[in-house]
Amino acid sequence: MDDNQLTRPFVAPDKKSALACEDVSLEGLARRYGTPLYVYSAGHMAARLELFESAFSVVPHLVCYAVKANSTLAILELFVRRGAGFDVVSGGEMERVLAVDRWAAARTVFSGIGKTAAEMDLALRAGILQFNVESEGELELLAERAAKVKKRARIALRVNPDVFAETHPYISTGMREHKFGIDIRRARAVYRKAGKWLEASGVSVHIGSQIQSAEPFGAAAERVAKLVAELRRDGHAIRYVDAGGGLGIEYHAEKAFDAEAQVARYAAALIPVVRKLGGVTLLLEPGRFLVAQAGAILTRVLYVKKNGTRNFVIVDAAMNDLIRPALYQAHHEIVPVGPRRGKRTMVADVVGPVCETGDFFARDRGLPPVKPGELLAILDAGAYGMSLASNYNSRPRAAEVLVEGKRARVIRPREKLEDLLVLERDALRK
Ligand SMILES: *Cc1c(COP(=O)(O)O)cnc(C)c1O
C-alpha cells in the first residue's frame, strides 16, 4: 500500500474516477447491497497490524486487538489468522473470540470493571492468558471462582497511574477520579492478597482512547515499571506488562497524519521501559488504530433542504449507525463517492433521519453541492461504528462488507425488521 492508502483505503484512482475500496467500486457495492453500508478494507487492517508488529519486533510482545472497536467475527478472524490475540471486556466478546478460534483464548486478556461470576467462569474454563483485575472485590470473587472451577488464573491489576491524557473527557480513563483500575499507590497491598488460586503475573494499564501524543503512554509505562520492580522484590514473578490501547488516529483530512510515524513514536515511548525491566512480554491492546481508518459508511442523500439560513443534507445513515458525532462531538470526513467536481460550494449540516437533534454527522461542513440520490462516504468509521450501533427508531442495523483486493463479501447481512420483532412477538396477546 502506498502512503496515501496507509492513511485511508478509500481513494479514487485518478481525479476523473469515483472512490474505490482496494479494487472494488463503492457505487457498485451500494447498488448491490444497499445503504447505509459499512465497508472495510481487509488489506488496510492487515497493514495496520503489521505496523505494530514491526515497530515492536525488537521486544517480546503480543498485540491483543481490542474487540470492542469492531467485534464482527470476520474481523476477529482476520486478526487471529495473523497471529494477534485479543482484549475482551465482556463474556459476550469472549464468546465471539471462542467462536472464531477457541485456541485464541490463550492469547486473550479480559479487562473491564464489572466482570460477573459467570463471565469469569467462562474465561477460566477457556484458559485465557490474563485477567486484568480492576478492584479488590473483583480479586476476591475471581479467587473464589478459580477455586471452584479448579483453574489457576493469571492476573494483572489494572493500575490507575494518575496520568493525564489529552482526549475527550468521556474516553479518558487514567486519572485517579476515573472509575477504572486500582490506585497505583495501593497496588502492592492488593497483589499481596492474590492467594493460591491467583498467580500475580502481570501489571496492566489503559489510560484512555484516541490519544495522539506518545508522552502520556511513556509516563504511564514508567510508573508501571517502577511498580513491577517493587512487585518483583515482593516475590511476584511479573512476566507481562500490558500497556493497554488508546493510540489515536487523525480524523481530520486536512491535518497531516503518518500512521507509521505514529506507531514509531508510540513504540519509542514503550520499548526502552520494557527493555530496562527485562524478562517481560509487552501486551498491547490497540483497537481504533487497527480498524478505524479501514472502514467507511456508505450513505445515500435522501433530501437537501433549507431551514432559515441553514442547509441540511439528509442522508439514510443515522446516529444509530455511527454515534461518535452525537456522543463525543467527533469529526468524520464526509466525501462524495462520485468523481470530484472541484470546489466546496455549499455549507451544510449532514444529518440522519432519526428524531433527535443530536442525529448529525457534521455541522457547518463545506461540501460540493450534493443532490438526492447521490452516494456519500463517511470516513474513518471502522472503529466504534457497528460495535456501538443500535436499533433506535426501529432501524435494522446495516450490512457489513469486507473487501480484499478485487473481492467483496458480506460479513454481516443487513438486519431485517423481523429480526427486531421476533423476541417481542410472544408477548402479544393473541
Ligand atoms: C477500549 C479499550 C482498548 C482499546 O482502545 P482504543 O482506543 O480503541 O485503542 C484497549 N484496552 C482497554 C482496556 C479498553 O477498554
PDB file of C-alpha atoms in Angstrom, residues 115-122 141 145:
ATOM      1  CA  LYS A 115     -16.940  -8.884  35.451  1.00  0.00           C
ATOM      2  CA  THR A 116     -19.598 -11.267  36.728  1.00  0.00           C
ATOM      3  CA  ALA A 117     -19.020 -14.736  38.187  1.00  0.00           C
ATOM      4  CA  ALA A 118     -20.432 -16.304  35.003  1.00  0.00           C
ATOM      5  CA  GLU A 119     -18.067 -14.300  32.812  1.00  0.00           C
ATOM      6  CA  MET A 120     -15.126 -15.286  34.998  1.00  0.00           C
ATOM      7  CA  ASP A 121     -16.076 -18.969  34.796  1.00  0.00           C
ATOM      8  CA  LEU A 122     -16.291 -18.769  31.011  1.00  0.00           C
ATOM      9  CA  LEU A 141     -14.538 -13.084  43.518  1.00  0.00           C
ATOM     10  CA  ARG A 145     -14.358 -18.759  41.068  1.00  0.00           C
TER      11      ARG A 145
END
